[in-house]
Coordinates of C-alpha atoms and ligand atoms in Angstrom, one line a residue:
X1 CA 2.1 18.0 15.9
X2 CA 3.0 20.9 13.4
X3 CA 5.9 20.5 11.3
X4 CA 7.1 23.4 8.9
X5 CA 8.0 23.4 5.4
X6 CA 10.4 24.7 3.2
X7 CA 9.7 26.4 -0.2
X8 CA 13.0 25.9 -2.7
X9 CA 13.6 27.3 -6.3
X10 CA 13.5 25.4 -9.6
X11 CA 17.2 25.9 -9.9
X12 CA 18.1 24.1 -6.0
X13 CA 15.6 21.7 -7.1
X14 CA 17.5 20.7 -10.1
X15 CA 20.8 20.3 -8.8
X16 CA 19.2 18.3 -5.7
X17 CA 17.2 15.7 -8.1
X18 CA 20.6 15.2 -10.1
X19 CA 22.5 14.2 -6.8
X20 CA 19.8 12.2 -6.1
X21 CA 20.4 10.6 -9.1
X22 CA 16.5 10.8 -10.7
X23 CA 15.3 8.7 -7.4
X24 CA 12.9 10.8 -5.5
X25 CA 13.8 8.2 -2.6
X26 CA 17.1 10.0 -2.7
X27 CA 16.1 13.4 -1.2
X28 CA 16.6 14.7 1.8
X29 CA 12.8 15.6 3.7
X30 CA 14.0 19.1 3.8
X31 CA 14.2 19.5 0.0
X32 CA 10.4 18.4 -0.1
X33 CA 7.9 21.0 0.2
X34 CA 4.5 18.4 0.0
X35 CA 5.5 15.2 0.5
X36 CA 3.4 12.6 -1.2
X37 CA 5.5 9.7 -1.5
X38 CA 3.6 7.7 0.9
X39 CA 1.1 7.5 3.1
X40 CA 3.1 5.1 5.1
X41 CA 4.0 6.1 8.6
X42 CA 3.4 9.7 7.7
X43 CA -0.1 10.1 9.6
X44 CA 0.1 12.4 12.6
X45 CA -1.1 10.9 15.7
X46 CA -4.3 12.2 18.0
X47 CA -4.1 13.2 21.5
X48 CA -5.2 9.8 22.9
X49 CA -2.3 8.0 21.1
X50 CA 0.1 10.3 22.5
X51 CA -1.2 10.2 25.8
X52 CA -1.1 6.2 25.4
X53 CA 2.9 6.6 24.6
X54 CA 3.4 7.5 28.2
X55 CA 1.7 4.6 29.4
X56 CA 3.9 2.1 27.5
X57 CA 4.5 -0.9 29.5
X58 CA 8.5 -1.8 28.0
X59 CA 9.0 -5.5 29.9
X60 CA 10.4 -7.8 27.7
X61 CA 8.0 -10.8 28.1
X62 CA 4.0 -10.0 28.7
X63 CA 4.0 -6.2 28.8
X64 CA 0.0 -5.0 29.5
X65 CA 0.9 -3.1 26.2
X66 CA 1.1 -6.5 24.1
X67 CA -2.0 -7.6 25.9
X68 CA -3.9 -3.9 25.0
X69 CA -3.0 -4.7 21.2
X70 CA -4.8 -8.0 21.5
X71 CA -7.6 -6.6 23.0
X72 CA -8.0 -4.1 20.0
X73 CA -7.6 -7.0 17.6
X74 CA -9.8 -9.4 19.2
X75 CA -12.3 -6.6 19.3
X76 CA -12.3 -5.3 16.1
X77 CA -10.7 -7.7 14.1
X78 CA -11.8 -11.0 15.4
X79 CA -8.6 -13.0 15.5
X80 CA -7.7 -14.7 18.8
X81 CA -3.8 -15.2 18.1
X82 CA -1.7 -12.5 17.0
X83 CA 2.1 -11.3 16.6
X84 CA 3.6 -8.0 16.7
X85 CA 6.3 -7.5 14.0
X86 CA 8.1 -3.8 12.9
X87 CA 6.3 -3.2 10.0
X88 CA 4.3 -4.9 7.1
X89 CA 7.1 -6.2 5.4
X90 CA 8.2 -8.1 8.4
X91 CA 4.9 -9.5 9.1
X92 CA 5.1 -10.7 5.6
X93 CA 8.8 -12.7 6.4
X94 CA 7.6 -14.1 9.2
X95 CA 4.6 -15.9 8.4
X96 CA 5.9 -16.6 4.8
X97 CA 8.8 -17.8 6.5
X98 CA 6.5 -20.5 7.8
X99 CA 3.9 -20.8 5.2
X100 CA 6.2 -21.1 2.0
X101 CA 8.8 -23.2 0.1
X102 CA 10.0 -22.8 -3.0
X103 CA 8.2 -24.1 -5.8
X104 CA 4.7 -22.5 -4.8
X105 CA 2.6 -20.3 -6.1
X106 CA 0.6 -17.7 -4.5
X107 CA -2.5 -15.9 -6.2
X108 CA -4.0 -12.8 -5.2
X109 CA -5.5 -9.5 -6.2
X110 CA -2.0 -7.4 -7.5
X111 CA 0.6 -8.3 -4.8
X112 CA 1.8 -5.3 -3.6
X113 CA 6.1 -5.1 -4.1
X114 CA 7.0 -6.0 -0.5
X115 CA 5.0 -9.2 -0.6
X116 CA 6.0 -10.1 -4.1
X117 CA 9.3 -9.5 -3.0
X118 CA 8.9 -12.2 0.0
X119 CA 7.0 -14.1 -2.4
X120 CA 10.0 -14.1 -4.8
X121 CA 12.8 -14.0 -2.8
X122 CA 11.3 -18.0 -1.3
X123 CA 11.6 -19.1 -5.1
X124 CA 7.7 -19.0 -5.2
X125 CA 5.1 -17.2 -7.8
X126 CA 2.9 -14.6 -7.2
X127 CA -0.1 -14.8 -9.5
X128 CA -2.3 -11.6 -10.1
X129 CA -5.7 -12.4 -10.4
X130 CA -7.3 -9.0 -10.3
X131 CA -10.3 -8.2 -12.4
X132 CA -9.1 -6.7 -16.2
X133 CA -11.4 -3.9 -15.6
X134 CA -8.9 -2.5 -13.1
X135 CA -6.3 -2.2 -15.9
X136 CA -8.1 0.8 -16.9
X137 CA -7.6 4.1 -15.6
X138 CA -11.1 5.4 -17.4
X139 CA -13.7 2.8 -16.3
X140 CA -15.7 3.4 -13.8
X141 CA -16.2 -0.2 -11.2
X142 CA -17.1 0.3 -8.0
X143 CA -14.7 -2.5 -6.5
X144 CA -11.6 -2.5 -9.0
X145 CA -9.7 -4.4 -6.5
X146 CA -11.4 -7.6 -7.0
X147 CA -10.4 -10.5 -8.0
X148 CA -12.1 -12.4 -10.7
X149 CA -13.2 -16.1 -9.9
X150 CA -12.4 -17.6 -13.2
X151 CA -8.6 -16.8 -13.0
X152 CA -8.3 -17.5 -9.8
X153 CA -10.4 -20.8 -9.9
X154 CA -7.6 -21.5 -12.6
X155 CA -4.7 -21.4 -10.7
X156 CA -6.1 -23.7 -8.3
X157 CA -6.9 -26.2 -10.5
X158 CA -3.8 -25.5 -12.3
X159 CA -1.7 -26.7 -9.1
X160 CA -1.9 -29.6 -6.6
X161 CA -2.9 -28.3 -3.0
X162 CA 0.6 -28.4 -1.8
X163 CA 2.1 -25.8 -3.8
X164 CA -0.6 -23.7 -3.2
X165 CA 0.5 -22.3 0.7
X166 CA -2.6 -19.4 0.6
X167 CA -4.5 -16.7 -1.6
X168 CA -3.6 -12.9 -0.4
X169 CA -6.3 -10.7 -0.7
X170 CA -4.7 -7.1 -0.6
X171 CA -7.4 -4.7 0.8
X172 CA -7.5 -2.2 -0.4
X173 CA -5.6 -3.0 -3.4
X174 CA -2.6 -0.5 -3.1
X175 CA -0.5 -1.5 -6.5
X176 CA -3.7 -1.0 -8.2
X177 CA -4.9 2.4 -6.8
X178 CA -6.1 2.0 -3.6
X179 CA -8.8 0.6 -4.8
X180 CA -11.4 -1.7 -2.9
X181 CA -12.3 -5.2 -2.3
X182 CA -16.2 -5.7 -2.2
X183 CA -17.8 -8.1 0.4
X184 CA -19.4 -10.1 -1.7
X185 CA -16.0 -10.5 -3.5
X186 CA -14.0 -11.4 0.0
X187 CA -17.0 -14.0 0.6
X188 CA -16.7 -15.4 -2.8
X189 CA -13.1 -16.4 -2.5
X190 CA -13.5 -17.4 0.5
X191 CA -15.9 -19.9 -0.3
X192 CA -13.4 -21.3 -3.3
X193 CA -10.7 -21.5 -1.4
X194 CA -12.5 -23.1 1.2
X195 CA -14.0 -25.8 -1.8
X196 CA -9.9 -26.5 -3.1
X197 CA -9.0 -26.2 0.8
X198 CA -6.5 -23.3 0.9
X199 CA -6.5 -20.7 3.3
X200 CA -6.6 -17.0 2.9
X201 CA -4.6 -14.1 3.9
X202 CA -5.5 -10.3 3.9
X203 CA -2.7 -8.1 3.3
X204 CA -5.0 -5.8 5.7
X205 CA -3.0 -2.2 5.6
X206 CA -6.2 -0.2 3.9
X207 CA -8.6 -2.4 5.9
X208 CA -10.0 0.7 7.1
X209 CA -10.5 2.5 3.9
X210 CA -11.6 -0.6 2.8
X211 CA -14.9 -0.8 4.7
X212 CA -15.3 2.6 4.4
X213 CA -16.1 2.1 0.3
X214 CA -18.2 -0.9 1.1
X215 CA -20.0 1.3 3.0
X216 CA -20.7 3.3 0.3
X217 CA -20.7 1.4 -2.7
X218 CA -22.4 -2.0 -1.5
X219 CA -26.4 -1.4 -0.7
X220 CA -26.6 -4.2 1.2
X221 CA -24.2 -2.6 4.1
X222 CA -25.2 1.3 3.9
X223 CA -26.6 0.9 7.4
X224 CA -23.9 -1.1 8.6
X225 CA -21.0 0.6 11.3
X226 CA -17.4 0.8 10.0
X227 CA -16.6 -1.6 13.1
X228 CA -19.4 -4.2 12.0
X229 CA -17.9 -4.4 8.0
X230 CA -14.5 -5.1 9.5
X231 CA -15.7 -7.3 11.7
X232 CA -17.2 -9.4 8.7
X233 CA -14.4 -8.3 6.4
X234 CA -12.3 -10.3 8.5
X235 CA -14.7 -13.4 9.1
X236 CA -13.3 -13.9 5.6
X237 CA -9.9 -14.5 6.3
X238 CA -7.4 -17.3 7.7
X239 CA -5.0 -14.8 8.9
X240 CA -3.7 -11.6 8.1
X241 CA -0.3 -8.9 7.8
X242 CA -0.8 -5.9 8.7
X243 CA 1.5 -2.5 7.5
X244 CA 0.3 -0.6 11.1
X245 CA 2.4 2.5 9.7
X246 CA -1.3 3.1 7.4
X247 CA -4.8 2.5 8.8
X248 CA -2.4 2.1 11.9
X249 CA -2.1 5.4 12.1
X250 CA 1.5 4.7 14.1
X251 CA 4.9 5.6 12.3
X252 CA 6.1 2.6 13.2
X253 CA 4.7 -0.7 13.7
X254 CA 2.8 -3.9 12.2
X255 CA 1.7 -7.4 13.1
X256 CA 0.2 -10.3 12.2
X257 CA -3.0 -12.0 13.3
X258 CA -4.4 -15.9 12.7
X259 CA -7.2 -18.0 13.8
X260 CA -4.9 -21.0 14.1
X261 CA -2.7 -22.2 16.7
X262 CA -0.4 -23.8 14.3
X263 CA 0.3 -21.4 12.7
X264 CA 0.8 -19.1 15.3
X265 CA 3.0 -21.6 16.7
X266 CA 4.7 -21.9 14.1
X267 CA 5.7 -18.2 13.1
X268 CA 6.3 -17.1 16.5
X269 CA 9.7 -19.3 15.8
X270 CA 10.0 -17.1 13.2
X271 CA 9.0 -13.7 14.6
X272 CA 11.4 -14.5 17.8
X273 CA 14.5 -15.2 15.2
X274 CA 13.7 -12.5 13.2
X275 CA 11.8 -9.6 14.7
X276 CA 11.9 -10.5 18.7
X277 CA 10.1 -12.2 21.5
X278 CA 6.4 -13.3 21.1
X279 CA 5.2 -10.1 23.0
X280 CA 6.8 -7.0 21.3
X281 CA 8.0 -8.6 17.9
X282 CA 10.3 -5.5 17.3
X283 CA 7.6 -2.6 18.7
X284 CA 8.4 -0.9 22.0
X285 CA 5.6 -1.1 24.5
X286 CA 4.6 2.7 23.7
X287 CA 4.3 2.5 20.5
X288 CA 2.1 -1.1 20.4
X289 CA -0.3 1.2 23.0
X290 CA 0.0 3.9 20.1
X291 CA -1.2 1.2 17.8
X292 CA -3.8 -0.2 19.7
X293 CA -5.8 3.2 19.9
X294 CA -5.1 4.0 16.3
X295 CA -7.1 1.1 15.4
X296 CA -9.9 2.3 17.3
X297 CA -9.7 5.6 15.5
X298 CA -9.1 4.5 12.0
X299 CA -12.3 2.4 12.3
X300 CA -14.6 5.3 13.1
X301 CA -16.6 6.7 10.0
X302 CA -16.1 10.5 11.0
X303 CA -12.6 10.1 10.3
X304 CA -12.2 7.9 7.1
X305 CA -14.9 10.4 5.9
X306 CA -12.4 13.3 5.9
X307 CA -9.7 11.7 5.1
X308 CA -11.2 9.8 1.9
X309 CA -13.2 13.2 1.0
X310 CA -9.4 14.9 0.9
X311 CA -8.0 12.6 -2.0
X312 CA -11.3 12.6 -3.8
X313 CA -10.5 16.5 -3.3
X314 CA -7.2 16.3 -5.1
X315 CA -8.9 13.7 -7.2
X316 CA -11.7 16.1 -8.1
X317 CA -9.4 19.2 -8.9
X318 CA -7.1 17.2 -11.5
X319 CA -9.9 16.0 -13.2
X320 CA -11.3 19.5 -14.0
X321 CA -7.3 20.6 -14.6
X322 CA -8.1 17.6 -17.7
X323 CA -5.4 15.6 -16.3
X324 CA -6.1 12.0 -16.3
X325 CA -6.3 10.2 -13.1
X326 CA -7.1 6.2 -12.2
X327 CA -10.8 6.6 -11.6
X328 CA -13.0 6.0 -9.1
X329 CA -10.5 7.8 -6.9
X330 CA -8.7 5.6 -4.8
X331 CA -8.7 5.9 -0.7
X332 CA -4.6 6.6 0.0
X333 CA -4.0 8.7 -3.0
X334 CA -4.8 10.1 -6.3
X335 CA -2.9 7.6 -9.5
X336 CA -1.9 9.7 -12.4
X337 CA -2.0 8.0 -15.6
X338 CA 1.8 9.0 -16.9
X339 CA 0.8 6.8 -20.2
X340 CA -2.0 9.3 -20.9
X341 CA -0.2 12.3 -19.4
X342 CA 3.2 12.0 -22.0
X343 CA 2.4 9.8 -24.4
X344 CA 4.9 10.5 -26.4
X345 CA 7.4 9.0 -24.4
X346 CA 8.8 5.0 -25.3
X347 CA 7.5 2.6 -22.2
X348 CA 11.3 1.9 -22.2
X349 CA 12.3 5.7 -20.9
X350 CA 10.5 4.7 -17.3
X351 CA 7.3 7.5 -18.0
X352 CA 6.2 7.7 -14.5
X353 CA 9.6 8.3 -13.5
X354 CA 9.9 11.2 -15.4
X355 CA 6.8 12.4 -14.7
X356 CA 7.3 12.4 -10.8
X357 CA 10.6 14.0 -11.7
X358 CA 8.7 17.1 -13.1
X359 CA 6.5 17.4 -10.6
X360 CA 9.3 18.0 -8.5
X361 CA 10.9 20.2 -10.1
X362 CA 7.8 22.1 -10.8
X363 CA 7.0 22.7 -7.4
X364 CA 9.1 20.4 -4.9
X365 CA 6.0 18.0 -5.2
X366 CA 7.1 14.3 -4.3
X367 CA 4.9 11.3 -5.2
X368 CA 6.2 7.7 -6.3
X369 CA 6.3 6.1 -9.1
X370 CA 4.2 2.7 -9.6
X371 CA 5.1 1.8 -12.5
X372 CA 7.9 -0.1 -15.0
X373 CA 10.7 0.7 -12.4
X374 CA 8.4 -1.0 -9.4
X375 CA 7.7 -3.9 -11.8
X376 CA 11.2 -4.4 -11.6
X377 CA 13.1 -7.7 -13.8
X378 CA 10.9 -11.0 -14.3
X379 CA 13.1 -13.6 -12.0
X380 CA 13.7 -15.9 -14.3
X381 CA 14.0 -14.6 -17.7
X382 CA 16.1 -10.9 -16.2
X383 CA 13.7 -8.7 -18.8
X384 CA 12.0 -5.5 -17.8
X385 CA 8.5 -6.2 -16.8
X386 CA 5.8 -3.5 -18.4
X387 CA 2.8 -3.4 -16.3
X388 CA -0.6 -2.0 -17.8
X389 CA -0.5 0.4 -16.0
X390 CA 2.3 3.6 -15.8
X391 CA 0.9 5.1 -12.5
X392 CA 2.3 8.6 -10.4
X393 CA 1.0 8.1 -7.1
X394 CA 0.1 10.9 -4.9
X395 CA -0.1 9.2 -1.4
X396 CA -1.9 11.5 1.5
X397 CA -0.7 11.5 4.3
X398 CA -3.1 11.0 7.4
X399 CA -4.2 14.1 9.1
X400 CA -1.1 16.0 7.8
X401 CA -2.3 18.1 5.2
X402 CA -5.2 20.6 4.7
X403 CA -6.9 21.1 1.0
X404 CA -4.8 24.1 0.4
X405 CA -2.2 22.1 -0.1
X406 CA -3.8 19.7 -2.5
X407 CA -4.7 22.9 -4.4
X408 CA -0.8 23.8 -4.3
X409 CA -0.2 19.6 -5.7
X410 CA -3.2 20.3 -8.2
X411 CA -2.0 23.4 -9.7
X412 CA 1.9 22.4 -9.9
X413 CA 0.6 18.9 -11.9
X414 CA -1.8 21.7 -14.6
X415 CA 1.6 23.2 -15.2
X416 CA 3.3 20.0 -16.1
X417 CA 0.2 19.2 -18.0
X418 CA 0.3 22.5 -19.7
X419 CA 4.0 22.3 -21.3
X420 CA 3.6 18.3 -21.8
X421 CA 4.6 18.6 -25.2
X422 CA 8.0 20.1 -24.4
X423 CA 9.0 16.8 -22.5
X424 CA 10.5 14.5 -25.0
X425 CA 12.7 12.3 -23.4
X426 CA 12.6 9.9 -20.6
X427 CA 15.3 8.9 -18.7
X428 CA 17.4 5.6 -18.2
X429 CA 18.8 3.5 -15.6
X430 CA 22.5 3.6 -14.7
X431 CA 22.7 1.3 -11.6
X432 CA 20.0 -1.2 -9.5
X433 CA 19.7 -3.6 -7.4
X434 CA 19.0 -7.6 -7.7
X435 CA 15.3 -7.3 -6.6
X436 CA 13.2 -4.3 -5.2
X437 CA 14.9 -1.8 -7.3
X438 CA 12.9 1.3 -7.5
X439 CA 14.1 1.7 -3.7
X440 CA 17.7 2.3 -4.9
X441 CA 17.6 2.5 -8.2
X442 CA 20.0 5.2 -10.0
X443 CA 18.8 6.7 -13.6
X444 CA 19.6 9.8 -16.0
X445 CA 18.1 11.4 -19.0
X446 CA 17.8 9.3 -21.6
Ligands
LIG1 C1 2.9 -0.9 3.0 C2 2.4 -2.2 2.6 C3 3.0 -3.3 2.9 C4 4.4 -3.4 3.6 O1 4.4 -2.7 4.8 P1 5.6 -1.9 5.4 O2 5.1 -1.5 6.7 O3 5.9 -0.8 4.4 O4 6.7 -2.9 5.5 C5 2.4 -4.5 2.5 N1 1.3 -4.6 1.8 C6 0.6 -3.4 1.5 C7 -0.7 -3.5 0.8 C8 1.1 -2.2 1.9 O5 0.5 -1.1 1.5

C-alpha cells in the first residue's frame, strides 16, 4: 500500500504543536510528514497477508483462522496453548489478571510502560534488573538488554516465592533501546528462576529482531536459521505476551501463549471477560489469518536484514552528523541522547520533550519521547521519577519508509544540533493523568 505525505511550513507547524498542547500524541497524522512515533502497528503488510484477509474465517467459536494462528505458534514458537487478545497491552491484563495480587513484585530487564502500568495498577512492583552498562548511551555491549544475575538473584532471595508471580524478560528490550537479549542470558535466568521456582515470561514484541542480533552477535549461533533461535529463544520461557502490531507485522492484534494448562485455564476467564471468547480474544478472523503469516515473514532473515540495516542507516548518518545516539544501534529505532544533545537544559524542563518538539518543528519529524515524562510519578511517594536515561526515539516503521527519508529525519536532527545552543528552555507540565501520562499529558514552555 502507498500512502502520501504532506509537507507543512515551520509557521502551521507551530501553531499545530501549541494546540496540541507540546504532546506530539496530539497531532493529527496529516500534520506529520515522517512519522516515527512508533513502530507499533505502522508496518505495511505483504501480498500474502492481504490475500490471507479475504480468507478470514469470522465464526464466533473455533474459526479455522484461530486454529491457523496456533499452527504458526506451535510451529515457530513452541507453545501448545495460546490466547488471542487486541493488542499487547491486553495480553498483559489478561494473564496479569491471573498471575498477580497485590503485594508482589515482578523483576525484569526495564519493564516497558504498558506492563509497568499493569504491573502498577495490581498494587505490585516492577523491579529493573537490567545490566548498568545499558545506562550508557556510549558503551559499546553487544547484548545491552540483559539482565544481570546478581540483581536479579537478589530480588529473589529478597522475597518469599509467593510474592514473586514471574520474571518478564522483554526482548528486545524496547524502554532501553531496542536493544537485545543474548541466549546465553535467556538460558541463564531461566536456570535461576527455575533453582527459586518462578516462572518466566517474555514480553516477546521484538522477538524477531531479537534473534536476528543473536544471530550476529553470539558465535555460537552464526550458522543457526532465524526460525531455529526462536525456537530455542522460546524453550526459555513459561509463557509469553505478545504486542502483534511489531514483529506481527499486523496493525492490529496480539496474544498470549503458555505451556501450562492452568494457566491457560485460568486466563481464558480473563480474556473471555475482558477481550472475548477463547477463539478470537478481540481479533476478527481476517486479521488473526494476517497475523499468522506475518509471523512467518518476520522470522525470515532476508527481511529482518533490511529492515535492521535501515535504522543502523539512520543510525549511521547521525553519528557522522556528531549527534549522539544510544549505541550499538537498536533494532526498532535510532535513541537520541537528549541529555547529550541540550545539556544545558534542567532534568526538570522534560529534555526529550523538547527535543522531539524541535524536531518537529524543524521538519514535521515525529518521534517519542522516552524519557522523564514516560517515567511518569513513583506510586507511592507522587515525585517525578528521573530515569538515566533522557531518550528521543525514532521508531521505523516496517516496510514503510525508504532511506531517503531517513536522510530527510537525519538532516532535519543536524539542524537542531546545529543551533542547539539557541534552545534554552524546556518546557513544563500544565495537566496529566493518574498513571501513564505521557499519553495525555499537556505541557508549555517553561
Ligand atoms: C508495544 C509493547 C507492548 C504493548 O503492546 P500494545 O500492542 O501497544 O498494547 C508491551 N511490551 C513491549 C515490549 C512493547 O513494545
Amino acid at each position: 500500500m502507498v500512502e502520501t505525505i504532506r509537507k507543512s511550513t515551520r509557521s502551521e507547524r507551530e501553531q499545530w504543536v501549541m494546540d496540541a498542547r507540546y504532546n506530539l500524541f496530539n497531532l493529527k497524522s496529516e500534520q506529520v510528514f515522517i512519522d516515527l512515533l512508533t513502530d507499533s502497528g505502522t508496518g505495511a503488510m505483504s501480498d500474502h497477508q492481504w490475500s490471507e484477509m479475504m480468507l478470514g474465517d469470522e465464526s464466533y467459536a473455533g474459526a479455522s483462522s484461530y486454529y491457523k494462528m496456533k499452527d504458526a505458534i506451535e510451529e515457530l514458537l513452541g507453545f501448545p496453548y495460546y490466547l488471542p487478545t487486541h493488542q499487547g497491552r491486553a495480553a498483559e491484563n489478561v494473564l496479569f489478571s491471573a498471575l498477580m495480587k497485590a503485594g508482589d513484585v515482578v523483576p525484569g530487564n526495564t519493564h516497558f510502560d504498558t506492563t509497568k502500568g499493569h504491573i502498577e495498577f495490581r498494587k505490585a512492583k516492577a523491579v529493573d534488573c537490567t545490566i548498568d552498562e545499558a545506562f550508557d548511551t556510549q558503551l559499546i555491549h553487544p547484548f545491552k538488554g540483559n539482565l544481570d544475575l546478581n540483581k536479579l538473584e537478589k530480588v529473589l532471595k529478597a522475597h518469599p516465592k509467593e510474592n514473586i508471580p514471574c520474571i518478564i524478560v522483554t526482548v528486545t528490550c524496547n524502554s532501553s533501546g531496542g536493544q537485545p537479549v543474548s541466549m546465553q542470558n535467556l538460558k541463564e535466568v531461566k536456570a535461576l528462576a527455575e533453582h527459586y521456582d518462578i516462572p518466566v515470561v517474555f514480553d516477546s514484541a521484538r522477538f524477531a529482531e531479537n534473534a536476528y542480533f543473536i544471530k550476529n552477535r553470539e558465535e555460537a549461533y552464526k550458522d543457526h536459521s532465524i526460525k531455529e533461535i526462536v525456537k530455542e529463544m522460546f524453550t526459555y520461557a513459561d509463557a509469553m505476551t505478545m504486542s502483534a502490531k511489531k514483529d506481527g507485522i499486523v496493525n492490529m492484534g496480539g496474544f498470549i501463549a503458555m505451556r501450562s494448562e492452568q494457566w491457560f485455564r485460568d486466563a481464558s476467564v480473563y480474556n473471555i471477560m475482558f477481550e472475548g471468547f477463547v477463539t478470537y480474544g478481540g481479533m476478527s478472523g481476517r486479521d488473526m489469518n494476517a497475523l499468522a503469516v506475518g509471523l512467518r515473514e518476520s522470522t525470515t532473515y532476508e527481511y529482518l536484514d533490511s529492515r535492521i540495516r535501515q535504522v543502523a542507516y539512520l543510525g549511521e548518518k547521525l553519528t557522522e552528523y556528531g549527534i549522539p545516539v544510544q549505541k550499538p544501534y537498536g533494532g526498532h529505532a535510532i535513541f537520541v541522547d537528549a541529555k547529550r544533545f541540550l545539556p544545558n537544559l534542567p532534568k526538570e524542563q522534560y529534555v526529550a520533550q523538547k527535543l522531539a518538539v524541535e524536531l518537529y518543528l524543524e521538519a514535521g519529524v515525529r518521534g517519542v519521547e522516552i524519557g522523564t515524562l514516560l517515567a511518569d510519578r513513583d506510586p507511592d511517594t507522587r515525585k517525578n521519577r528521573y530515569p538515566d536515561l533522557e531518550l528521543l526515539r525514532l521508531a521505523i516503521p516496517r516496510r514503510v519508509y525508504t532511506n531517503n527519508h531517513m536522510d530527510v529525519v537525519a538532516a532535519a536532527l543536524k539542524n537542531v544540533h546545529d543551533r542547539r545552543d539557541k534552545i534554552t528552555r524546556g518546557l513544563k507540565i500544565t495537566r496529566e493523568a493518574p498513571i501513564m501520562r505521557h499519553f495525555t499529558v499537556e505541557l508549555e514552555n517553561a
